[in-house]
Amino acid sequence: MSATTTAQRSDQPGRIMSGEMAEQPAVLRRILEQGAPRIREVAERIAARNPRFVLLTARGTSDNAALYAKYLLEVLLGKPCGLTSMSTTTAYGARPDLTDVLVITVSQSGGSPDLVSSTEAARAAGAITLAVTNNADSPLAAVSEFHVDVLAGPEKALPATKTYTAELLALYLFVEGLRGGDGAAAKVLPDLAQQILDRQDEVRQLAARYRFAERMVLTSRGYGYPTAKEAALKLMETSYIPALSYSGADLLHGPLAMVDNISPVIAIVTEGKGGQALRPVLERLRGRGADLVVIGGAAEVERASAGFALPTDGVAEEVQPILEILPLQMLAYEVTIARGQDPDAPRALAKVTETR
């Protein structure tokens, strides 16, 4: 059964999340066809000002998108880049000199007060401010010098799915624009995303295997690391399974001791340098008898306990995260359904989280 078919079962729990996951190929295509010219224009205007370095500000799912942008900016552009701690500004009142610094704030809603306040403070401190949101009329867009609309359309399910992949693609195109690239590597994404979403039966089988898991560990390296963090967040907020995410390098610095043959370890193996760097970690996990689940190329999946082979042959490493997260979104959805819960409405959560 495809994701689209599942989305049409309007009497089922999770129908909103399922429907929004199914929209992702269309959203990616919309960004490429309608959003790319505006993104390039913004990127060219910012590039002309030659920012010294880049700071990224975000919360939750958008924080994982920001981490992806950090890899892009450092690897493809060679710009020093950091993730901000907003409380230094909003709670402690720090006012660093941000003259000629690019501050990118990523937020689906653009409504959280701390994001707005920290962006206002950054602009007052001399920063070039860019908001990347799914709401052009948001307070965050209003206080920023530049804005990029990720064009995902209204998102009603509490777990963010289509806005996450939209943010990733928008940020990739923006970095491409900064360096004068054409973003051609992204053109294959809508069709490949549809192929992945049409394999929901495979993910449902994985979910049946892990529906009773009491803990999950997720790991990756390089461009795949934000995927591990976002997948862990999705699993925790929908199924309530404690899911711990680590860089493969950090996993070896202590947390490996908790890995056993009971709790599954999900490894996102990006085809490229990140995947190569992760392979020694995979060998250590196998040596500990871990129940290893691989999301990645077919060769790595075949050596794992279970997994999902991605159609990433010939796909540039830097855009693979837009595909990697899709089966993991579906896994969070299917595990939650298998556990008798509704992924559309996780307990204790609101769509717009107003932190200060």
mmCIF file of C-alpha atoms in Angstrom:
data_model
loop_
_atom_site.group_PDB
_atom_site.id
_atom_site.type_symbol
_atom_site.label_atom_id
_atom_site.label_comp_id
_atom_site.label_asym_id
_atom_site.label_seq_id
_atom_site.Cartn_x
_atom_site.Cartn_y
_atom_site.Cartn_z
ATOM 1 C CA MET A 1 0.000 0.000 0.000
ATOM 2 C CA SER A 2 1.466 3.378 -0.967
ATOM 3 C CA ALA A 3 1.693 6.393 1.286
ATOM 4 C CA THR A 4 -0.911 8.070 -0.914
ATOM 5 C CA THR A 5 -3.347 5.191 -0.404
ATOM 6 C CA THR A 6 -2.800 5.293 3.341
ATOM 7 C CA ALA A 7 -3.416 9.037 3.330
ATOM 8 C CA GLN A 8 -6.863 8.447 1.793
ATOM 9 C CA ARG A 9 -8.034 6.287 4.724
ATOM 10 C CA SER A 10 -9.622 9.234 6.460
ATOM 11 C CA ASP A 11 -11.000 7.139 9.334
ATOM 12 C CA GLN A 12 -7.543 6.101 10.535
ATOM 13 C CA PRO A 13 -5.364 7.653 13.271
ATOM 14 C CA GLY A 14 -2.382 9.397 11.740
ATOM 15 C CA ARG A 15 -4.173 10.297 8.523
ATOM 16 C CA ILE A 16 -2.943 13.913 8.649
ATOM 17 C CA MET A 17 0.714 12.985 9.152
ATOM 18 C CA SER A 18 0.419 10.309 6.470
ATOM 19 C CA GLY A 19 -1.127 12.764 4.022
ATOM 20 C CA GLU A 20 1.588 15.342 4.671
ATOM 21 C CA MET A 21 4.345 12.773 4.189
ATOM 22 C CA ALA A 22 2.747 11.884 0.857
ATOM 23 C CA GLU A 23 2.866 15.528 -0.251
ATOM 24 C CA GLN A 24 6.653 15.716 -0.090
ATOM 25 C CA PRO A 25 7.481 14.924 -3.738
ATOM 26 C CA ALA A 26 5.077 17.683 -4.825
ATOM 27 C CA VAL A 27 6.560 20.120 -2.288
ATOM 28 C CA LEU A 28 10.100 19.404 -3.470
ATOM 29 C CA ARG A 29 9.015 19.941 -7.076
ATOM 30 C CA ARG A 30 7.285 23.213 -6.143
ATOM 31 C CA ILE A 31 10.453 24.541 -4.527
ATOM 32 C CA LEU A 32 12.548 23.615 -7.551
ATOM 33 C CA GLU A 33 10.099 25.133 -10.031
ATOM 34 C CA GLN A 34 8.696 28.114 -8.138
ATOM 35 C CA GLY A 35 10.953 28.852 -5.181
ATOM 36 C CA ALA A 36 14.415 28.427 -6.686
ATOM 37 C CA PRO A 37 14.554 31.802 -8.533
ATOM 38 C CA ARG A 38 13.687 33.740 -5.362
ATOM 39 C CA ILE A 39 16.158 31.704 -3.296
ATOM 40 C CA ARG A 40 18.904 32.400 -5.834
ATOM 41 C CA GLU A 41 18.105 36.127 -5.800
ATOM 42 C CA VAL A 42 18.368 36.262 -2.000
ATOM 43 C CA ALA A 43 21.602 34.241 -2.069
ATOM 44 C CA GLU A 44 23.190 36.531 -4.659
ATOM 45 C CA ARG A 45 22.310 39.658 -2.680
ATOM 46 C CA ILE A 46 23.801 38.181 0.503
ATOM 47 C CA ALA A 47 26.887 36.831 -1.296
ATOM 48 C CA ALA A 48 27.583 40.346 -2.597
ATOM 49 C CA ARG A 49 27.989 41.479 1.020
ATOM 50 C CA ASN A 50 30.605 38.799 1.691
ATOM 51 C CA PRO A 51 29.656 37.785 5.259
ATOM 52 C CA ARG A 52 32.614 36.915 7.513
ATOM 53 C CA PHE A 53 30.987 33.794 8.929
ATOM 54 C CA VAL A 54 27.554 32.293 9.534
ATOM 55 C CA LEU A 55 25.448 31.660 12.639
ATOM 56 C CA LEU A 56 22.362 29.416 12.547
ATOM 57 C CA THR A 57 19.455 29.747 14.943
ATOM 58 C CA ALA A 58 16.587 27.252 15.303
ATOM 59 C CA ARG A 59 14.660 24.923 17.614
ATOM 60 C CA GLY A 60 13.391 21.345 17.317
ATOM 61 C CA THR A 61 13.064 19.923 13.819
ATOM 62 C CA SER A 62 14.311 23.187 12.317
ATOM 63 C CA ASP A 63 17.439 22.874 14.461
ATOM 64 C CA ASN A 64 18.218 19.641 12.633
ATOM 65 C CA ALA A 65 17.701 21.422 9.307
ATOM 66 C CA ALA A 66 20.067 24.137 10.540
ATOM 67 C CA LEU A 67 22.681 21.507 11.384
ATOM 68 C CA TYR A 68 22.388 20.226 7.800
ATOM 69 C CA ALA A 69 22.974 23.790 6.578
ATOM 70 C CA LYS A 70 26.077 23.974 8.788
ATOM 71 C CA TYR A 71 27.571 21.010 6.936
ATOM 72 C CA LEU A 72 26.696 22.590 3.579
ATOM 73 C CA LEU A 73 28.182 25.964 4.484
ATOM 74 C CA GLU A 74 31.403 24.531 5.882
ATOM 75 C CA VAL A 75 31.970 21.824 3.254
ATOM 76 C CA LEU A 76 30.742 23.506 0.075
ATOM 77 C CA LEU A 77 31.406 27.148 0.888
ATOM 78 C CA GLY A 78 34.291 26.969 3.354
ATOM 79 C CA LYS A 79 32.611 29.467 5.686
ATOM 80 C CA PRO A 80 33.095 29.149 9.455
ATOM 81 C CA CYS A 81 29.674 28.340 10.850
ATOM 82 C CA GLY A 82 28.111 27.832 14.275
ATOM 83 C CA LEU A 83 24.799 27.010 15.940
ATOM 84 C CA THR A 84 23.684 29.731 18.338
ATOM 85 C CA SER A 85 22.515 29.449 21.937
ATOM 86 C CA MET A 86 19.581 31.846 21.972
ATOM 87 C CA SER A 87 19.470 32.142 25.755
ATOM 88 C CA THR A 88 22.747 34.101 25.675
ATOM 89 C CA THR A 89 20.715 36.886 24.081
ATOM 90 C CA THR A 90 17.167 36.313 25.336
ATOM 91 C CA ALA A 91 17.966 35.338 28.953
ATOM 92 C CA TYR A 92 21.406 36.806 29.607
ATOM 93 C CA GLY A 93 21.158 39.888 27.427
ATOM 94 C CA ALA A 94 24.512 39.348 25.684
ATOM 95 C CA ARG A 95 25.124 41.677 22.737
ATOM 96 C CA PRO A 96 28.024 40.337 20.643
ATOM 97 C CA ASP A 97 29.379 42.318 17.705
ATOM 98 C CA LEU A 98 27.812 40.680 14.642
ATOM 99 C CA THR A 99 28.923 43.174 12.029
ATOM 100 C CA ASP A 100 29.015 41.457 8.617
ATOM 101 C CA VAL A 101 27.927 38.116 10.079
ATOM 102 C CA LEU A 102 25.155 36.188 8.344
ATOM 103 C CA VAL A 103 22.554 34.987 10.862
ATOM 104 C CA ILE A 104 20.128 32.420 9.427
ATOM 105 C CA THR A 105 17.047 31.638 11.523
ATOM 106 C CA VAL A 106 15.117 28.522 10.516
ATOM 107 C CA SER A 107 11.541 27.999 11.718
ATOM 108 C CA GLN A 108 8.462 26.361 10.274
ATOM 109 C CA SER A 109 6.004 28.802 11.825
ATOM 110 C CA GLY A 110 8.280 31.776 12.403
ATOM 111 C CA GLY A 111 6.302 32.482 15.562
ATOM 112 C CA SER A 112 8.443 31.520 18.556
ATOM 113 C CA PRO A 113 9.283 34.612 20.643
ATOM 114 C CA ASP A 114 12.907 33.616 21.290
ATOM 115 C CA LEU A 115 13.582 33.222 17.577
ATOM 116 C CA VAL A 116 12.069 36.619 16.881
ATOM 117 C CA SER A 117 13.885 38.335 19.773
ATOM 118 C CA SER A 118 17.280 36.840 18.979
ATOM 119 C CA THR A 119 16.922 37.779 15.307
ATOM 120 C CA GLU A 120 15.996 41.343 16.240
ATOM 121 C CA ALA A 121 19.017 41.516 18.532
ATOM 122 C CA ALA A 122 21.290 40.093 15.820
ATOM 123 C CA ARG A 123 20.115 42.653 13.295
ATOM 124 C CA ALA A 124 20.621 45.468 15.800
ATOM 125 C CA ALA A 125 24.160 44.132 16.380
ATOM 126 C CA GLY A 126 25.009 44.523 12.684
ATOM 127 C CA ALA A 127 24.164 41.054 11.332
ATOM 128 C CA ILE A 128 22.766 40.225 7.923
ATOM 129 C CA THR A 129 19.583 38.370 8.918
ATOM 130 C CA LEU A 130 17.807 35.708 6.878
ATOM 131 C CA ALA A 131 14.618 33.926 7.955
ATOM 132 C CA VAL A 132 13.813 30.546 6.394
ATOM 133 C CA THR A 133 10.180 29.755 7.197
ATOM 134 C CA ASN A 134 6.970 28.211 5.952
ATOM 135 C CA ASN A 135 5.099 31.433 6.738
ATOM 136 C CA ALA A 136 5.908 34.588 4.805
ATOM 137 C CA ASP A 137 3.597 36.583 7.097
ATOM 138 C CA SER A 138 5.256 35.435 10.323
ATOM 139 C CA PRO A 139 6.776 37.733 12.959
ATOM 140 C CA LEU A 140 10.185 36.211 12.214
ATOM 141 C CA ALA A 141 9.962 37.068 8.522
ATOM 142 C CA ALA A 142 8.904 40.605 9.449
ATOM 143 C CA VAL A 143 11.969 41.311 11.625
ATOM 144 C CA SER A 144 14.490 39.747 9.227
ATOM 145 C CA GLU A 145 16.221 41.614 6.428
ATOM 146 C CA PHE A 146 15.785 38.695 4.027
ATOM 147 C CA HIS A 147 13.263 35.862 3.879
ATOM 148 C CA VAL A 148 12.983 32.521 2.076
ATOM 149 C CA ASP A 149 9.584 30.811 1.948
ATOM 150 C CA VAL A 150 9.943 27.012 1.855
ATOM 151 C CA LEU A 151 6.527 26.686 0.135
ATOM 152 C CA ALA A 152 5.451 23.538 1.980
ATOM 153 C CA GLY A 153 1.837 24.638 2.404
ATOM 154 C CA PRO A 154 -0.127 24.341 5.669
ATOM 155 C CA GLU A 155 1.142 21.593 7.968
ATOM 156 C CA LYS A 156 -1.467 20.408 10.479
ATOM 157 C CA ALA A 157 0.039 17.267 11.999
ATOM 158 C CA LEU A 158 2.141 18.028 15.075
ATOM 159 C CA PRO A 159 5.149 16.004 13.810
ATOM 160 C CA ALA A 160 6.835 18.077 11.090
ATOM 161 C CA THR A 161 7.521 16.100 7.930
ATOM 162 C CA LYS A 162 7.064 18.051 4.711
ATOM 163 C CA THR A 163 8.351 21.283 6.254
ATOM 164 C CA TYR A 164 11.578 19.525 7.250
ATOM 165 C CA THR A 165 12.420 18.248 3.779
ATOM 166 C CA ALA A 166 11.317 21.614 2.350
ATOM 167 C CA GLU A 167 13.730 23.405 4.685
ATOM 168 C CA LEU A 168 16.553 21.075 3.661
ATOM 169 C CA LEU A 169 15.997 21.695 -0.038
ATOM 170 C CA ALA A 170 15.599 25.465 0.407
ATOM 171 C CA LEU A 171 18.821 25.621 2.441
ATOM 172 C CA TYR A 172 20.684 23.535 -0.137
ATOM 173 C CA LEU A 173 19.549 25.832 -2.960
ATOM 174 C CA PHE A 174 20.493 28.873 -0.888
ATOM 175 C CA VAL A 175 24.041 27.603 -0.284
ATOM 176 C CA GLU A 176 24.296 26.716 -3.961
ATOM 177 C CA GLY A 177 23.280 30.282 -4.762
ATOM 178 C CA LEU A 178 25.912 31.676 -2.406
ATOM 179 C CA ARG A 179 28.648 29.806 -4.258
ATOM 180 C CA GLY A 180 27.275 30.380 -7.757
ATOM 181 C CA GLY A 181 26.146 26.776 -8.257
ATOM 182 C CA ASP A 182 23.078 25.740 -10.233
ATOM 183 C CA GLY A 183 21.569 23.261 -7.738
ATOM 184 C CA ALA A 184 21.271 20.653 -10.481
ATOM 185 C CA ALA A 185 21.941 17.801 -8.031
ATOM 186 C CA ALA A 186 18.476 18.376 -6.536
ATOM 187 C CA LYS A 187 16.514 17.810 -9.725
ATOM 188 C CA VAL A 188 16.260 14.053 -9.178
ATOM 189 C CA LEU A 189 14.774 14.393 -5.693
ATOM 190 C CA PRO A 190 10.992 14.588 -6.362
ATOM 191 C CA ASP A 191 10.893 11.370 -8.392
ATOM 192 C CA LEU A 192 13.194 9.481 -6.016
ATOM 193 C CA ALA A 193 11.174 10.688 -3.033
ATOM 194 C CA GLN A 194 8.042 9.251 -4.607
ATOM 195 C CA GLN A 195 9.765 5.914 -5.173
ATOM 196 C CA ILE A 196 10.677 5.755 -1.487
ATOM 197 C CA LEU A 197 7.217 6.726 -0.252
ATOM 198 C CA ASP A 198 5.662 4.038 -2.457
ATOM 199 C CA ARG A 199 7.565 1.367 -0.462
ATOM 200 C CA GLN A 200 5.582 1.789 2.731
ATOM 201 C CA ASP A 201 4.973 -1.970 3.034
ATOM 202 C CA GLU A 202 8.717 -2.470 3.603
ATOM 203 C CA VAL A 203 8.691 0.103 6.376
ATOM 204 C CA ARG A 204 5.613 -1.480 7.923
ATOM 205 C CA GLN A 205 7.541 -4.757 8.198
ATOM 206 C CA LEU A 206 10.371 -2.942 9.992
ATOM 207 C CA ALA A 207 7.841 -1.352 12.324
ATOM 208 C CA ALA A 208 6.410 -4.759 13.213
ATOM 209 C CA ARG A 209 9.918 -5.886 14.114
ATOM 210 C CA TYR A 210 10.550 -2.925 16.419
ATOM 211 C CA ARG A 211 7.135 -1.999 17.793
ATOM 212 C CA PHE A 212 8.050 -3.318 21.257
ATOM 213 C CA ALA A 213 11.482 -1.675 21.405
ATOM 214 C CA GLU A 214 12.147 0.021 24.725
ATOM 215 C CA ARG A 215 14.989 2.146 23.379
ATOM 216 C CA MET A 216 16.577 2.973 20.033
ATOM 217 C CA VAL A 217 19.986 4.377 19.154
ATOM 218 C CA LEU A 218 20.528 6.291 15.909
ATOM 219 C CA THR A 219 23.885 7.136 14.430
ATOM 220 C CA SER A 220 25.512 8.578 11.338
ATOM 221 C CA ARG A 221 28.356 10.820 10.246
ATOM 222 C CA GLY A 222 28.686 13.857 8.013
ATOM 223 C CA TYR A 223 25.599 14.917 6.107
ATOM 224 C CA GLY A 224 23.662 11.982 7.591
ATOM 225 C CA TYR A 225 24.081 13.112 11.196
ATOM 226 C CA PRO A 226 21.200 15.658 11.067
ATOM 227 C CA THR A 227 19.050 12.804 9.704
ATOM 228 C CA ALA A 228 19.866 10.689 12.763
ATOM 229 C CA LYS A 229 18.898 13.552 15.070
ATOM 230 C CA GLU A 230 15.664 14.284 13.214
ATOM 231 C CA ALA A 231 14.669 10.604 13.068
ATOM 232 C CA ALA A 232 15.252 10.272 16.819
ATOM 233 C CA LEU A 233 13.044 13.306 17.416
ATOM 234 C CA LYS A 234 10.279 11.862 15.233
ATOM 235 C CA LEU A 235 10.364 8.521 17.038
ATOM 236 C CA MET A 236 10.249 10.143 20.461
ATOM 237 C CA GLU A 237 7.476 12.626 19.740
ATOM 238 C CA THR A 238 5.189 10.118 17.988
ATOM 239 C CA SER A 239 5.800 6.681 19.564
ATOM 240 C CA TYR A 240 7.317 7.894 22.887
ATOM 241 C CA ILE A 241 10.203 5.426 22.489
ATOM 242 C CA PRO A 242 13.399 6.921 23.969
ATOM 243 C CA ALA A 243 15.618 7.416 20.928
ATOM 244 C CA LEU A 244 19.220 8.560 21.358
ATOM 245 C CA SER A 245 21.133 10.079 18.452
ATOM 246 C CA TYR A 246 24.905 10.253 18.191
ATOM 247 C CA SER A 247 27.536 11.073 15.666
ATOM 248 C CA GLY A 248 29.307 7.813 14.913
ATOM 249 C CA ALA A 249 32.508 9.318 16.285
ATOM 250 C CA ASP A 250 30.804 10.340 19.532
ATOM 251 C CA LEU A 251 29.170 6.916 19.849
ATOM 252 C CA LEU A 252 32.622 5.375 20.211
ATOM 253 C CA HIS A 253 33.535 7.845 22.976
ATOM 254 C CA GLY A 254 31.476 6.140 25.668
ATOM 255 C CA PRO A 255 27.858 5.523 24.581
ATOM 256 C CA LEU A 256 28.910 2.365 22.706
ATOM 257 C CA ALA A 257 28.995 0.657 26.115
ATOM 258 C CA MET A 258 25.177 0.709 26.323
ATOM 259 C CA VAL A 259 24.729 -1.056 22.948
ATOM 260 C CA ASP A 260 23.538 -4.654 23.264
ATOM 261 C CA ASN A 261 21.730 -7.240 21.130
ATOM 262 C CA ILE A 262 18.293 -6.136 22.309
ATOM 263 C CA SER A 263 17.878 -2.440 21.550
ATOM 264 C CA PRO A 264 18.066 -1.685 17.808
ATOM 265 C CA VAL A 265 20.695 0.639 16.400
ATOM 266 C CA ILE A 266 19.633 2.534 13.273
ATOM 267 C CA ALA A 267 22.581 3.670 11.159
ATOM 268 C CA ILE A 268 22.123 6.183 8.351
ATOM 269 C CA VAL A 269 24.894 5.373 5.889
ATOM 270 C CA THR A 270 25.191 8.194 3.367
ATOM 271 C CA GLU A 271 26.869 7.202 0.101
ATOM 272 C CA GLY A 272 30.090 9.211 0.092
ATOM 273 C CA LYS A 273 32.670 10.419 2.582
ATOM 274 C CA GLY A 274 30.246 10.399 5.511
ATOM 275 C CA GLY A 275 29.386 6.751 4.915
ATOM 276 C CA GLN A 276 33.056 5.860 4.583
ATOM 277 C CA ALA A 277 33.776 7.523 7.923
ATOM 278 C CA LEU A 278 30.929 5.558 9.529
ATOM 279 C CA ARG A 279 32.072 2.088 8.386
ATOM 280 C CA PRO A 280 34.502 1.480 11.300
ATOM 281 C CA VAL A 281 31.621 2.319 13.647
ATOM 282 C CA LEU A 282 29.411 -0.249 11.897
ATOM 283 C CA GLU A 283 32.114 -2.874 12.378
ATOM 284 C CA ARG A 284 32.286 -2.097 16.107
ATOM 285 C CA LEU A 285 28.490 -2.353 16.351
ATOM 286 C CA ARG A 286 28.493 -5.713 14.591
ATOM 287 C CA GLY A 287 31.248 -6.851 16.938
ATOM 288 C CA ARG A 288 28.980 -6.103 19.895
ATOM 289 C CA GLY A 289 26.163 -8.152 18.353
ATOM 290 C CA ALA A 290 23.969 -5.087 17.847
ATOM 291 C CA ASP A 291 20.594 -5.423 16.137
ATOM 292 C CA LEU A 292 21.790 -3.142 13.330
ATOM 293 C CA VAL A 293 19.311 -1.463 10.998
ATOM 294 C CA VAL A 294 20.838 0.341 8.022
ATOM 295 C CA ILE A 295 19.249 3.111 5.980
ATOM 296 C CA GLY A 296 21.519 3.536 2.980
ATOM 297 C CA GLY A 297 22.950 1.745 -0.024
ATOM 298 C CA ALA A 298 21.965 -1.829 -0.845
ATOM 299 C CA ALA A 299 25.434 -3.249 -0.092
ATOM 300 C CA GLU A 300 25.391 -1.955 3.499
ATOM 301 C CA VAL A 301 21.771 -3.012 4.019
ATOM 302 C CA GLU A 302 22.629 -6.581 3.009
ATOM 303 C CA ARG A 303 25.216 -6.770 5.821
ATOM 304 C CA ALA A 304 22.789 -5.530 8.475
ATOM 305 C CA SER A 305 20.121 -7.263 10.546
ATOM 306 C CA ALA A 306 17.494 -5.269 8.672
ATOM 307 C CA GLY A 307 17.235 -2.059 6.707
ATOM 308 C CA PHE A 308 15.920 0.018 3.850
ATOM 309 C CA ALA A 309 17.939 0.398 0.648
ATOM 310 C CA LEU A 310 17.852 3.919 -0.710
ATOM 311 C CA PRO A 311 17.923 4.767 -4.443
ATOM 312 C CA THR A 312 20.982 6.997 -4.058
ATOM 313 C CA ASP A 313 23.163 5.641 -6.861
ATOM 314 C CA GLY A 314 24.692 8.699 -8.505
ATOM 315 C CA VAL A 315 22.922 11.107 -6.139
ATOM 316 C CA ALA A 316 25.203 13.802 -4.718
ATOM 317 C CA GLU A 317 26.061 13.159 -1.070
ATOM 318 C CA GLU A 318 24.960 16.626 0.028
ATOM 319 C CA VAL A 319 21.323 16.103 -1.070
ATOM 320 C CA GLN A 320 20.928 12.505 0.136
ATOM 321 C CA PRO A 321 19.590 13.617 3.564
ATOM 322 C CA ILE A 322 16.415 14.811 1.821
ATOM 323 C CA LEU A 323 15.805 11.184 0.831
ATOM 324 C CA GLU A 324 17.260 9.498 3.948
ATOM 325 C CA ILE A 325 14.686 10.954 6.309
ATOM 326 C CA LEU A 326 11.666 9.687 4.340
ATOM 327 C CA PRO A 327 11.740 6.000 5.402
ATOM 328 C CA LEU A 328 12.480 7.125 8.954
ATOM 329 C CA GLN A 329 9.445 9.416 8.981
ATOM 330 C CA MET A 330 7.407 6.444 7.798
ATOM 331 C CA LEU A 331 8.997 4.218 10.445
ATOM 332 C CA ALA A 332 8.008 6.641 13.209
ATOM 333 C CA TYR A 333 4.481 6.728 11.795
ATOM 334 C CA GLU A 334 4.164 2.934 11.439
ATOM 335 C CA VAL A 335 5.674 2.129 14.859
ATOM 336 C CA THR A 336 3.258 4.587 16.453
ATOM 337 C CA ILE A 337 0.271 3.078 14.665
ATOM 338 C CA ALA A 338 1.447 -0.440 15.620
ATOM 339 C CA ARG A 339 1.602 0.647 19.265
ATOM 340 C CA GLY A 340 -2.016 1.830 19.132
ATOM 341 C CA GLN A 341 -1.251 5.556 19.290
ATOM 342 C CA ASP A 342 -2.142 8.506 17.056
ATOM 343 C CA PRO A 343 0.912 10.171 15.464
ATOM 344 C CA ASP A 344 -1.147 13.224 14.497
ATOM 345 C CA ALA A 345 -1.517 14.365 18.087
ATOM 346 C CA PRO A 346 1.409 13.498 20.374
ATOM 347 C CA ARG A 347 0.644 14.172 24.005
ATOM 348 C CA ALA A 348 1.794 17.416 25.629
ATOM 349 C CA LEU A 349 2.856 19.041 22.342
ATOM 350 C CA ALA A 350 1.652 22.103 20.421
ATOM 351 C CA LYS A 351 2.296 22.932 16.771
ATOM 352 C CA VAL A 352 3.883 26.279 17.608
ATOM 353 C CA THR A 353 6.179 26.047 20.639
ATOM 354 C CA GLU A 354 6.602 29.483 22.171
ATOM 355 C CA THR A 355 9.909 29.449 24.035
ATOM 356 C CA ARG A 356 11.563 32.609 25.348
#
